[in-house]
mmCIF file of C-alpha atoms and ligand atoms in Angstrom:
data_model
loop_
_atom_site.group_PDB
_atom_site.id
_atom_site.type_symbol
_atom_site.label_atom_id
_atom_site.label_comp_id
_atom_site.label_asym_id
_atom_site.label_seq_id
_atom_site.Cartn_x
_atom_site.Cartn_y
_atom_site.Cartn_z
ATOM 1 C CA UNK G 1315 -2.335 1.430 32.644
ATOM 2 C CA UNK G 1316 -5.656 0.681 34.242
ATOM 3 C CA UNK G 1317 -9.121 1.062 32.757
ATOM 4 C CA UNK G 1318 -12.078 0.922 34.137
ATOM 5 C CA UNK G 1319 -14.888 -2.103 33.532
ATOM 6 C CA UNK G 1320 -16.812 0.115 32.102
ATOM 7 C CA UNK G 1321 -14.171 1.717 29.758
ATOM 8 C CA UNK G 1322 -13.463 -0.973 28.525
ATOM 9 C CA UNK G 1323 -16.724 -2.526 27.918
ATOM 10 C CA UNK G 1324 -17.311 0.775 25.946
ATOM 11 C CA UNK G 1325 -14.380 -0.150 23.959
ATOM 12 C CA UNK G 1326 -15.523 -3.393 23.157
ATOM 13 C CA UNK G 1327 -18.628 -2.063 22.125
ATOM 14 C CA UNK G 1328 -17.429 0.531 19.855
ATOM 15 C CA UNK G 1329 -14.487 -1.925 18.059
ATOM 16 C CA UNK G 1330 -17.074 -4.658 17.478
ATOM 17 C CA UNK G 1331 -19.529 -2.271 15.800
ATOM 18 C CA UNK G 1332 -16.652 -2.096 13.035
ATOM 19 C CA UNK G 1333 -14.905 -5.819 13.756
ATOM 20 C CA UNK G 1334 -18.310 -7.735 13.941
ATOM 21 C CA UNK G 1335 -18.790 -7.118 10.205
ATOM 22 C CA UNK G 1336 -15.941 -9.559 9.490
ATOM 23 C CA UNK G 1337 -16.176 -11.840 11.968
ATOM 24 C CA UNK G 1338 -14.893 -10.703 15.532
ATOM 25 C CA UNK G 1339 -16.886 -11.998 18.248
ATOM 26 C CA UNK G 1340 -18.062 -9.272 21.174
ATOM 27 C CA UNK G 1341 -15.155 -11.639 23.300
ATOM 28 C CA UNK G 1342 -12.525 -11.143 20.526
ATOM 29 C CA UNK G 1343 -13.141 -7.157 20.953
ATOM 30 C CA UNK G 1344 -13.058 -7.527 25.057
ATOM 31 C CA UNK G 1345 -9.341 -9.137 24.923
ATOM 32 C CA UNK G 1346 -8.266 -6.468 22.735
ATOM 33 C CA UNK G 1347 -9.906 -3.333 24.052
ATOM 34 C CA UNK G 1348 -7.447 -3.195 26.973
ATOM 35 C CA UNK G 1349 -4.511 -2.879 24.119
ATOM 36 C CA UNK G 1350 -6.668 -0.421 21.627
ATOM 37 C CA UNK G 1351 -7.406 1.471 24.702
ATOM 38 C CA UNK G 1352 -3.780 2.083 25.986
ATOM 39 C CA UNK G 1353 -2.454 2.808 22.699
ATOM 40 C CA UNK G 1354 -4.533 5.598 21.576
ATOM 41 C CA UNK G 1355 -4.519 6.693 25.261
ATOM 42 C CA UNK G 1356 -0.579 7.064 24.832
ATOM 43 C CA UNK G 1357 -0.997 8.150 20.987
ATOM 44 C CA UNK G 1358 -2.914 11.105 22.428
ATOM 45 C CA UNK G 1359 -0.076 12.153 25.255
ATOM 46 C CA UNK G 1360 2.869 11.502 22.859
ATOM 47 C CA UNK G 1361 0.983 13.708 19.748
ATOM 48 C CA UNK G 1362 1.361 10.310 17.708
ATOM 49 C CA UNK G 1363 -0.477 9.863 14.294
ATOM 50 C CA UNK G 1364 -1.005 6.326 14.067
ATOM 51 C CA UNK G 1365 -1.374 5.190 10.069
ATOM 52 C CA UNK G 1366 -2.573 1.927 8.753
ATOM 53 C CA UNK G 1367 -2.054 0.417 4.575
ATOM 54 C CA UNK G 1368 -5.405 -0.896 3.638
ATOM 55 C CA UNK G 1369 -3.522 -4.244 3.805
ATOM 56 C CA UNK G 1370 -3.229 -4.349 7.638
ATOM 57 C CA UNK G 1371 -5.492 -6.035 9.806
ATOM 58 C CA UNK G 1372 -8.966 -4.957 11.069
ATOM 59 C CA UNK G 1373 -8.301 -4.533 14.275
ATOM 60 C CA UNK G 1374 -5.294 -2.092 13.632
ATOM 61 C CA UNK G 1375 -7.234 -0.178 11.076
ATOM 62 C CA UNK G 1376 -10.436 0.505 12.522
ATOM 63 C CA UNK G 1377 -9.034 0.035 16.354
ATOM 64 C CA UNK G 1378 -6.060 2.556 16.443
ATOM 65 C CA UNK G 1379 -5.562 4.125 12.901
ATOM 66 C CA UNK G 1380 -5.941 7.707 12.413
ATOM 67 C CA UNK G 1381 -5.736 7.292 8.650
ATOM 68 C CA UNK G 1382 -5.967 4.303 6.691
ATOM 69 C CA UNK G 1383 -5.001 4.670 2.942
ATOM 70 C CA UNK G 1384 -2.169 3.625 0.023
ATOM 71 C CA UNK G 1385 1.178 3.602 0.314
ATOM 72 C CA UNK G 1386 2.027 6.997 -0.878
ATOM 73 C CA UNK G 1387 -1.142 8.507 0.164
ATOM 74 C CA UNK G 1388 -0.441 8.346 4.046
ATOM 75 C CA UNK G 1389 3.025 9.582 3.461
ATOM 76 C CA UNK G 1390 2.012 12.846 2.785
ATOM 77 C CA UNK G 1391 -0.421 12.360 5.283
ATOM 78 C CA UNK G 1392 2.349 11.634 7.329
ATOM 79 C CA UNK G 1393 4.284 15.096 6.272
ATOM 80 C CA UNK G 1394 0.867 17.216 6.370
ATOM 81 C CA UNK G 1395 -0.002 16.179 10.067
ATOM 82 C CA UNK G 1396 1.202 18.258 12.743
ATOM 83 C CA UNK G 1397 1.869 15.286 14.885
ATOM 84 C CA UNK G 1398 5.814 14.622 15.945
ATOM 85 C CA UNK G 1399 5.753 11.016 15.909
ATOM 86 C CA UNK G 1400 4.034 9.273 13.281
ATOM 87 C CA UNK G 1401 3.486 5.222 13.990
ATOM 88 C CA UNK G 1402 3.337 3.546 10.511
ATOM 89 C CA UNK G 1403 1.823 0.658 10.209
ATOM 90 C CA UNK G 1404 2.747 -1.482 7.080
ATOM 91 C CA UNK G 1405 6.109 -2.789 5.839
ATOM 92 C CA UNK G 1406 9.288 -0.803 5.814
ATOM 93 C CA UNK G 1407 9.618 0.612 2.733
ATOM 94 C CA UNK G 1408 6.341 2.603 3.170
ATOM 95 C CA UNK G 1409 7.948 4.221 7.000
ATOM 96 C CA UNK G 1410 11.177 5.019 4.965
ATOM 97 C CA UNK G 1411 8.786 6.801 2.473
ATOM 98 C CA UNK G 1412 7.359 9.025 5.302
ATOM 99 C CA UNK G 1413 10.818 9.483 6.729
ATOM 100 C CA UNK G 1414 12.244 10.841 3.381
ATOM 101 C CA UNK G 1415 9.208 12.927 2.822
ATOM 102 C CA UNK G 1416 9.457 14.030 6.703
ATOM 103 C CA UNK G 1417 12.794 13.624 7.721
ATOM 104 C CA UNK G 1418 12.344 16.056 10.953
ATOM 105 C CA UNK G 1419 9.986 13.329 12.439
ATOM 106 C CA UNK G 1420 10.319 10.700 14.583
ATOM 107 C CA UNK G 1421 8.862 7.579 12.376
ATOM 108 C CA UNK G 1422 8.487 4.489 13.754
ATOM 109 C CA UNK G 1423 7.392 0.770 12.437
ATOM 110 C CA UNK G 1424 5.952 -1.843 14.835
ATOM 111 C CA UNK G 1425 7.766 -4.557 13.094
ATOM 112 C CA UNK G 1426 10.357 -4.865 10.898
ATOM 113 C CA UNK G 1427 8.365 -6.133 7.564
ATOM 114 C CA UNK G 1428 9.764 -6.649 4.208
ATOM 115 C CA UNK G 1429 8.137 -6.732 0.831
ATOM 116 C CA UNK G 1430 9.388 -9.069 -1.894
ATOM 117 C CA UNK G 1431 9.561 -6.235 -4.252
ATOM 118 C CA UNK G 1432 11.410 -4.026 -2.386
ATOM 119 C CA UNK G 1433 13.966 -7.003 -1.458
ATOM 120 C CA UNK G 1434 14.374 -7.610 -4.661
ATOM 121 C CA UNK G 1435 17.024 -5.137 -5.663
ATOM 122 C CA UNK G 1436 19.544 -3.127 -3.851
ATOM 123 C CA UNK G 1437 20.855 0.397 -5.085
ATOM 124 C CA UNK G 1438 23.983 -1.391 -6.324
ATOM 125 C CA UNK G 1439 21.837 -3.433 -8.688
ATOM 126 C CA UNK G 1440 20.167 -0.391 -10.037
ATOM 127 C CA UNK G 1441 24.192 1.832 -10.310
ATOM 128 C CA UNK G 1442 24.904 -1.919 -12.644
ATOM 129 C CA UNK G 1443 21.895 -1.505 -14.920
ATOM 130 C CA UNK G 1444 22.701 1.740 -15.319
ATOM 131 C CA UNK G 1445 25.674 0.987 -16.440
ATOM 132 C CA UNK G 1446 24.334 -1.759 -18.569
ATOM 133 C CA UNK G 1447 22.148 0.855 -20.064
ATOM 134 C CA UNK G 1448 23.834 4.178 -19.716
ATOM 135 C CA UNK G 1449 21.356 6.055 -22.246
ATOM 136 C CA UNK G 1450 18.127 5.082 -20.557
ATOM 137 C CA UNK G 1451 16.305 6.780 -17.655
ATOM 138 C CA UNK G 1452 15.465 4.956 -14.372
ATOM 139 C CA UNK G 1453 11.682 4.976 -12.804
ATOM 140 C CA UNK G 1454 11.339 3.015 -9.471
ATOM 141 C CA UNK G 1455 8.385 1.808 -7.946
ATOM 142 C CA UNK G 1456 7.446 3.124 -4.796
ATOM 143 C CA UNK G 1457 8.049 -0.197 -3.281
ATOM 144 C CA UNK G 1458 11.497 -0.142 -2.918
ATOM 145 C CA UNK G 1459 14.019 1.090 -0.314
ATOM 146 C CA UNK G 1460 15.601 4.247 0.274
ATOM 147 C CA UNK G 1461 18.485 3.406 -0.728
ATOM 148 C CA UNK G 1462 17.594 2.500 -4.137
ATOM 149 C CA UNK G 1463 15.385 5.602 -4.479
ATOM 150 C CA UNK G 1464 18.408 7.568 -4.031
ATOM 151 C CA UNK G 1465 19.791 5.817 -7.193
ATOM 152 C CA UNK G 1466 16.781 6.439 -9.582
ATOM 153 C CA UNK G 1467 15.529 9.422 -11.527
ATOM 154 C CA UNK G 1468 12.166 9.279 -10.516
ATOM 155 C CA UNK G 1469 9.874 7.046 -8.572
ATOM 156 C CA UNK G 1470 6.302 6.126 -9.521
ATOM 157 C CA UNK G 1471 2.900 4.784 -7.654
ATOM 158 C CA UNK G 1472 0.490 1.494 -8.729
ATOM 159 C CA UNK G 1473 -1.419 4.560 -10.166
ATOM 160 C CA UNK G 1474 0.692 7.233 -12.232
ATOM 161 C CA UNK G 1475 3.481 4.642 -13.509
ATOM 162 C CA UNK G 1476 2.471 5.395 -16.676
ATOM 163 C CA UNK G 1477 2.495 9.227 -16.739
ATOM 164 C CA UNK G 1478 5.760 9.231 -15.213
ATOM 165 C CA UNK G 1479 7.137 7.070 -17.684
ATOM 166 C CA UNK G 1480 5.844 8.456 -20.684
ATOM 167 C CA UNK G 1481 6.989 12.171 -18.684
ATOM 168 C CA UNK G 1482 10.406 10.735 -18.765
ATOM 169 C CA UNK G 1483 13.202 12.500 -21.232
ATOM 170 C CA UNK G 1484 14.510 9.160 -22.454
ATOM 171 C CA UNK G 1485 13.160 6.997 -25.102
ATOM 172 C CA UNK G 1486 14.721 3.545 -22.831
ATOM 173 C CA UNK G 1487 13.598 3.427 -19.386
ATOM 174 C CA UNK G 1488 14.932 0.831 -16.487
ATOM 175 C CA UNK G 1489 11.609 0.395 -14.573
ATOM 176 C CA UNK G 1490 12.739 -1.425 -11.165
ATOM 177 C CA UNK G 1491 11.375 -3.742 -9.214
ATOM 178 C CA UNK G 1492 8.271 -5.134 -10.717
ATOM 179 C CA UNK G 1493 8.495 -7.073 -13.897
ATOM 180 C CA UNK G 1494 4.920 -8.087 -14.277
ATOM 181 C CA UNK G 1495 4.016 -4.275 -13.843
ATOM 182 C CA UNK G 1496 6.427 -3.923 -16.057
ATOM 183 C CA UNK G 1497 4.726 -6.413 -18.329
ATOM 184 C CA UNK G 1498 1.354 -4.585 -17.908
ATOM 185 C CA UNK G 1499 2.933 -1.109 -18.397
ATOM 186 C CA UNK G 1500 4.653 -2.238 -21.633
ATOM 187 C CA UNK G 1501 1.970 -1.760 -24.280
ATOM 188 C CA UNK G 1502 1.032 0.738 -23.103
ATOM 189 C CA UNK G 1503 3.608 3.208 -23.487
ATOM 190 C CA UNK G 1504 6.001 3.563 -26.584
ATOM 191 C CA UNK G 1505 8.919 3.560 -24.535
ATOM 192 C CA UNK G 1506 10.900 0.740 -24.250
ATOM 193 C CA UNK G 1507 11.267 -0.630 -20.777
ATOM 194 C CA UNK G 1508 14.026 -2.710 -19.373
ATOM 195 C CA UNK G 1509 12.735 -4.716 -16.512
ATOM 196 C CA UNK G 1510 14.062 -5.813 -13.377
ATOM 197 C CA UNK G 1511 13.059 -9.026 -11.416
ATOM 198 C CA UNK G 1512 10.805 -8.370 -8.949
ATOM 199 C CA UNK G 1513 7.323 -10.019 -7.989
ATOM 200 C CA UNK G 1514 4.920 -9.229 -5.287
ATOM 201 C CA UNK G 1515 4.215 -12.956 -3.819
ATOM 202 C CA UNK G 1516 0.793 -12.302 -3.511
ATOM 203 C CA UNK G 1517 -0.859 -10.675 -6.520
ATOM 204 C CA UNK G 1518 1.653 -13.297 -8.742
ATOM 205 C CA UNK G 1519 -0.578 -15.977 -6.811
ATOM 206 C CA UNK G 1520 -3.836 -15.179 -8.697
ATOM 207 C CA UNK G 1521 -3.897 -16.935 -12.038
ATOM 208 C CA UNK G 1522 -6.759 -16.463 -15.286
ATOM 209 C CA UNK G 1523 -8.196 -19.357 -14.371
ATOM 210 C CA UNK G 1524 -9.474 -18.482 -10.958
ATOM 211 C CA UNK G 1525 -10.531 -15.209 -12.389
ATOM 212 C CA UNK G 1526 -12.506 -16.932 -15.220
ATOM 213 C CA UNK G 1527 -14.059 -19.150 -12.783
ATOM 214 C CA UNK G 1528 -15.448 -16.709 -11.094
ATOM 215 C CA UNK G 1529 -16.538 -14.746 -14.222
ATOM 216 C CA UNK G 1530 -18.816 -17.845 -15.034
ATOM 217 C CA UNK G 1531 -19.758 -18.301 -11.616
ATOM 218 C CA UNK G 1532 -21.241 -15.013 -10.969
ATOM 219 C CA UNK G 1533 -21.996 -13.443 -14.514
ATOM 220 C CA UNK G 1534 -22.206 -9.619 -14.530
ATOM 221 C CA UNK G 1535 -20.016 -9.355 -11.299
ATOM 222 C CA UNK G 1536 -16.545 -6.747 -11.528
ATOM 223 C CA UNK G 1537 -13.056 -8.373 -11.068
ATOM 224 C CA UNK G 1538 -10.860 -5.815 -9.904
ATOM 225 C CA UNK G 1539 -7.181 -6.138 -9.743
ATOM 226 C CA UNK G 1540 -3.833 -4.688 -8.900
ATOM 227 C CA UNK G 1541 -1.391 -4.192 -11.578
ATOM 228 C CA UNK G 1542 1.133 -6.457 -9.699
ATOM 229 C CA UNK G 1543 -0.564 -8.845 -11.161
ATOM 230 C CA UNK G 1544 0.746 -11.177 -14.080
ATOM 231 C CA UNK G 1545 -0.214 -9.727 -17.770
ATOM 232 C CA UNK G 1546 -2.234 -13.062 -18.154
ATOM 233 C CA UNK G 1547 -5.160 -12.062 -14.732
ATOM 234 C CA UNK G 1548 -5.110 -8.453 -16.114
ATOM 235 C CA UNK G 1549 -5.939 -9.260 -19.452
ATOM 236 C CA UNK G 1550 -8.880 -11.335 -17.929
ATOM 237 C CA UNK G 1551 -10.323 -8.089 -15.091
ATOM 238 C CA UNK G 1552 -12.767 -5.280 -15.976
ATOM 239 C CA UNK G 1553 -10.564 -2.635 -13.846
ATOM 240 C CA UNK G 1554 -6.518 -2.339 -12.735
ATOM 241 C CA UNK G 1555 -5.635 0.302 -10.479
ATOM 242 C CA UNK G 1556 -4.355 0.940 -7.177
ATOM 243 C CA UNK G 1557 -5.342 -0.156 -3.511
ATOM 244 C CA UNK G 1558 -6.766 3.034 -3.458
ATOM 245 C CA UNK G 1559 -8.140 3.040 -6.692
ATOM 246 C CA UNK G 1560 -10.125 -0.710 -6.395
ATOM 247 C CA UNK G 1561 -11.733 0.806 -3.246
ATOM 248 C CA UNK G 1562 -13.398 4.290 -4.850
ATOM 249 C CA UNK G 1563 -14.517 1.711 -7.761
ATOM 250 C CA UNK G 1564 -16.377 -0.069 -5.408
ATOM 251 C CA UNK G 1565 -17.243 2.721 -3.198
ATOM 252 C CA UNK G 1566 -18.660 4.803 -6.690
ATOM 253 C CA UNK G 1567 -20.055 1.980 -8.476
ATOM 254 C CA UNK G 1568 -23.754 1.201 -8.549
ATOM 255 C CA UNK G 1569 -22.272 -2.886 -9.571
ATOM 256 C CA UNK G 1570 -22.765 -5.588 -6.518
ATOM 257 C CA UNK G 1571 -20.517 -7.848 -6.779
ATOM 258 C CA UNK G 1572 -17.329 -7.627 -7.078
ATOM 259 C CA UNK G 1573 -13.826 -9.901 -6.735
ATOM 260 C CA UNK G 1574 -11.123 -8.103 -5.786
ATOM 261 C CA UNK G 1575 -8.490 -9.557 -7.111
ATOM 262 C CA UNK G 1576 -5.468 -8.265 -4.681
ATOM 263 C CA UNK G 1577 -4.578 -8.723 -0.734
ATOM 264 C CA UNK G 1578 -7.409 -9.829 1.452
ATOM 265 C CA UNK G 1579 -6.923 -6.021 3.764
ATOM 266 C CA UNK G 1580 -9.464 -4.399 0.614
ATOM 267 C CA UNK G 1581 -11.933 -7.389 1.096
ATOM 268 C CA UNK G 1582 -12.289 -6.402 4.750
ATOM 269 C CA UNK G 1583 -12.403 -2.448 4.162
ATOM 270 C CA UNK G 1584 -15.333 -3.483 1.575
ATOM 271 C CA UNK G 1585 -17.085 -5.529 4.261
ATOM 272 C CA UNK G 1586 -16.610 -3.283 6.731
ATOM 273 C CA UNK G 1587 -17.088 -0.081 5.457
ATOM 274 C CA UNK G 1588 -19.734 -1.161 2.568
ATOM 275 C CA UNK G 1589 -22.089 -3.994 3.843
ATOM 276 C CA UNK G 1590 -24.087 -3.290 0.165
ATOM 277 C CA UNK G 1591 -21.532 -4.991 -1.520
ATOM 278 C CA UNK G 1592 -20.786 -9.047 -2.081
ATOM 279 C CA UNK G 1593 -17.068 -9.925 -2.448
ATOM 280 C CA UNK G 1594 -16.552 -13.526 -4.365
ATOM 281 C CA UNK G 1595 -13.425 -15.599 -5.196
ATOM 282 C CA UNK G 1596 -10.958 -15.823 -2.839
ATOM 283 C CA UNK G 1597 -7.732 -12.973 -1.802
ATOM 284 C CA UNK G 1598 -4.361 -13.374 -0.514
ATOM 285 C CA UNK G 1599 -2.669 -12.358 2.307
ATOM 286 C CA UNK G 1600 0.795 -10.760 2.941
ATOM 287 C CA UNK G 1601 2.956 -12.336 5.316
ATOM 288 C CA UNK G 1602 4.569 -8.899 5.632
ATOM 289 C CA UNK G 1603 2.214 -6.438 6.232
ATOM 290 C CA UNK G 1604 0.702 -8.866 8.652
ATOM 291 C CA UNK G 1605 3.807 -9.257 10.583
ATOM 292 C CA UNK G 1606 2.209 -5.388 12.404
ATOM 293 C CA UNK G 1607 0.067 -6.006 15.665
ATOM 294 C CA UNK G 1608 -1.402 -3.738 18.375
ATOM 295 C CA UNK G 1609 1.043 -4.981 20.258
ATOM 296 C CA UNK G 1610 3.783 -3.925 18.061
ATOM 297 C CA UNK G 1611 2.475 -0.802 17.895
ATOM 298 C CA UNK G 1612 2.009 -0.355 21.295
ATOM 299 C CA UNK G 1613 5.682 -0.821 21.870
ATOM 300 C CA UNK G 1614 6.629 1.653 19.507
ATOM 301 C CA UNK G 1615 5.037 3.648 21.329
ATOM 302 C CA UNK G 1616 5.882 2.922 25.190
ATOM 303 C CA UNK G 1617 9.695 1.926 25.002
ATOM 304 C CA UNK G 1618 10.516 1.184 20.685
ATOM 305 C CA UNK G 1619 13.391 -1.010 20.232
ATOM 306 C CA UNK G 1620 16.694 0.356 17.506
ATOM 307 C CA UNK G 1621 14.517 -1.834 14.819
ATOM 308 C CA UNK G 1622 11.341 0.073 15.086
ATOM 309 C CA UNK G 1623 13.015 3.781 14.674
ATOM 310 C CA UNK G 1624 13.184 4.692 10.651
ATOM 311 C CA UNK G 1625 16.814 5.485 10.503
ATOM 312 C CA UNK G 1626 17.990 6.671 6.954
ATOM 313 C CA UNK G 1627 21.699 8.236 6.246
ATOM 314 C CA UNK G 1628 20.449 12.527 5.355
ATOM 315 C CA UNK G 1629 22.116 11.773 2.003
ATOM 316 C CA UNK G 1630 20.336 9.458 1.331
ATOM 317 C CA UNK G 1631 17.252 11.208 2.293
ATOM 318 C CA UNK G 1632 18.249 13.855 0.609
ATOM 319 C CA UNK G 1633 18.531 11.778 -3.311
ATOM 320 C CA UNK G 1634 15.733 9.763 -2.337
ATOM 321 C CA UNK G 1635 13.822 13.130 -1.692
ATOM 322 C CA UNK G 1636 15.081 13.989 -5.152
ATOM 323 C CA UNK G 1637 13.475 11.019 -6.378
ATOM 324 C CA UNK G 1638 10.356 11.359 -5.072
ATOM 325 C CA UNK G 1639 9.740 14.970 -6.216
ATOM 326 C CA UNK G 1640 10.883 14.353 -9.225
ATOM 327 C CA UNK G 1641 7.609 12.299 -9.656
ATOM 328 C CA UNK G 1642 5.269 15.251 -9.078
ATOM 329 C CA UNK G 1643 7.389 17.059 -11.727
ATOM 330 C CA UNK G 1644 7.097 14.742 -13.792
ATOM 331 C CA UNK G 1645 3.223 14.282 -12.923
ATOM 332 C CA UNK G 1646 2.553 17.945 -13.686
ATOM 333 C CA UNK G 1647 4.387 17.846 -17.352
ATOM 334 C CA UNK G 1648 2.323 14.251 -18.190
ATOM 335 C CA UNK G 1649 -1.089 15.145 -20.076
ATOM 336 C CA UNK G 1650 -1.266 11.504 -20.059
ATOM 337 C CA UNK G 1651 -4.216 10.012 -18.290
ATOM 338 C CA UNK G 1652 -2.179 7.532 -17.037
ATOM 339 C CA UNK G 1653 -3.221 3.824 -16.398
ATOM 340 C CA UNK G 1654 -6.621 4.470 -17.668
ATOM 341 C CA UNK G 1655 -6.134 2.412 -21.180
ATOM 342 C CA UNK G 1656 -7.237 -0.638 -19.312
ATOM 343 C CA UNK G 1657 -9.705 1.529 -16.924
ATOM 344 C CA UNK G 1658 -13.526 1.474 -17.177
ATOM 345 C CA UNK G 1659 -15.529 3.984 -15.502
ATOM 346 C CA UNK G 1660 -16.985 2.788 -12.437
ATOM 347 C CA UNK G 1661 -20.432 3.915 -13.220
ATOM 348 C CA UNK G 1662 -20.200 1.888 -16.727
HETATM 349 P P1 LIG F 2181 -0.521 0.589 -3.040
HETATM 350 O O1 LIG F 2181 0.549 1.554 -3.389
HETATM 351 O O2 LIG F 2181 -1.552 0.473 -4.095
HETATM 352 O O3 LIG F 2181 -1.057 0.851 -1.689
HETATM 353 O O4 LIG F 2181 0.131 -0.856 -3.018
HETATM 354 C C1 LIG F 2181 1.148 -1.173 -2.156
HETATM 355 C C2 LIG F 2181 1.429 -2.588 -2.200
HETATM 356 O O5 LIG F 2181 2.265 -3.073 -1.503
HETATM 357 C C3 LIG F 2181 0.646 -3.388 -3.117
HETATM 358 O O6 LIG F 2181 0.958 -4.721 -2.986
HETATM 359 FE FE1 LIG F 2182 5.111 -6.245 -1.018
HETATM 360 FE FE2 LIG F 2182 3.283 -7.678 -2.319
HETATM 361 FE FE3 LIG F 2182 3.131 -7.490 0.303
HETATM 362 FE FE4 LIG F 2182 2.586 -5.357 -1.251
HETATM 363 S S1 LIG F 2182 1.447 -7.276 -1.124
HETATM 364 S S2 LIG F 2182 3.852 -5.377 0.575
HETATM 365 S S3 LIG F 2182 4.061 -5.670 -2.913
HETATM 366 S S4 LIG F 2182 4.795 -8.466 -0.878
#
């Protein structure tokens, strides 16, 4: 597909009024505006949403996303849209998510991206610890596959684990895959949880000590972190919460400076989309969500190979579906206020 000079100089123009805020040089955005170009060219003709996780790259998010958000968040942004083919871009966990929640659409993923938490356990793991524990109820973490959705009672987010534990019937609860959200969620709730053995490889990088460090660096600044952190970095941050969650802090909050204390995608939405705000102490990045490129993407959309279609078994969609809306169930019944115990108001 051919553009014109001066299309694509436009293009340029308009990605490096975004990209130039962390980093990307006016030439960086002229090798890639030929790409952004032909992609939402094709995402227009094909009635494609394209959606980016806040953890992707700059270039996909502010170049061809039509949404940019959480995990479960563009899901049902995924089932509300009236587009046909929805282009997700993230690991794979988060397209099967979209294709159980909209199993009449075409989903695609531009590469085939794990997640250490979601590889962590497989459905026949979660059928033995129920058998291990046949009186207690079993809450999954969003990350996790379809297949071991479809073997749980109910799933959860980063941000309503607690209500939907503490929602749950049973007094014993198998909460699968994260054990250091596990950890976190444990005194919180009077329920007793049984934990699996999954850890996200990059929030169980940040230790207490690089948060303290920072702390005494830059006194007064807000550490912000996911709760797939270990219980040792929480117990040192002034907010836990989701991806979604860290951002509206800092979006709300009249505060400065911040560390964000998660995957280095929410230091670039900061800088890019809030230049008022100074980001210390370093993030990490995820091998897997960065696996996605425009040029993934724009195969997915021009000729997608067997890998890049979300293919899940309709029973399987069906119990993972289950799953899933068993969460809002349970989300109406909580009056709990969820995660909040260790949540401060962001205009405190
Ligand atoms: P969110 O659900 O907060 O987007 O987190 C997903 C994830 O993979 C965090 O590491
Ligand atoms: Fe999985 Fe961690 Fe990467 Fe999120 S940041 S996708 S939990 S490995």
């Amino acid at each position: 597909m051919g553009f014109s000079e001066q299309e694509q100089q436009h293009e340029a123009g308009r990605l490096h009024e975004k990209l130039s805020k962390v980093g990307w040089t006016v030439e960086d955005c002229k090798l890639i505006a030929p790409m952004t170009l032909e992609i939402n060219q094709l995402k227009r003709q094909q009635n494609a949403l394209i959606l980016a996780h806040s953890y992707q790259t700059p270039d996909i998010m502010y170049g061809v996303a039509d949404a940019i958000g959480d995990s479960y968040g563009l899901s049902v942004e995924a089932k509300k849209s009236p587009a046909k083919k929805i282009i997700f871009c993230s690991v794979h966990f988060m397209g099967e998510t979209a294709k159980i929640l909209s199993p009449e659409k075409e989903v695609l993923v531009p590469a085939v991206a794990g997640c250490s938490l979601a590889d962590s356990i497989t459905a026949e793991d979660v059928r033995k610890l129920r058998r291990q524990h046949p009186k207690a109820g079993v809450v999954c973490y969003i990350n996790t596959s379809a297949a071991v959705k479809a073997e749980c009672d109910a799933c959860c987010t980063s941000s309503n684990a607690l209500k939907i534990i503490d929602a749950m019937p049973q007094e014993e609860i198998i909460f699968i895959p994260d054990k250091l959200m596990g950890q976190n969620l444990q005194p919180l709730t009077k329920k007793k949880l049984i934990l699996a053995d999954g850890r996200c490889i990059v929030h169980e990088e940040f230790t207490p000590e690089s948060v303290k460090a920072i702390r005494a660096q830059y006194p007064g600044i807000k550490i912000l972190a996911h709760p797939e952190c270990s219980p040792s970095v929480v117990s040192e941050v002034d907010f836990i919460g989701s991806t979604s969650q860290i951002l509206d802090y800092v979006h709300t909050s009249k505060d400065k400076d911040f560390m964000l204390v998660t995957e280095c995608g929410i230091t670039d939405r900061v800088n890019i989309e809030k230049r008022d705000k100074n980001i210390y102490g370093s993030c990490v990045l995820c091998p897997y969500m960065k696996k996605i490129s425009l040029a993934g993407v724009l195969k997915a959309l021009k000729d997608p190979t067997e890998h890049q279609i979300v293919k899940i078994d309709p029973s399987v969609i069906r119990k993972a579906r289950a799953c899933i809306e068993n969460m809002f169930a349970l989300e109406k019944k909580s009056q709990n206020l969820g995660l909040t115990a260790r949540q401060i108001p962001a205009e405190s």
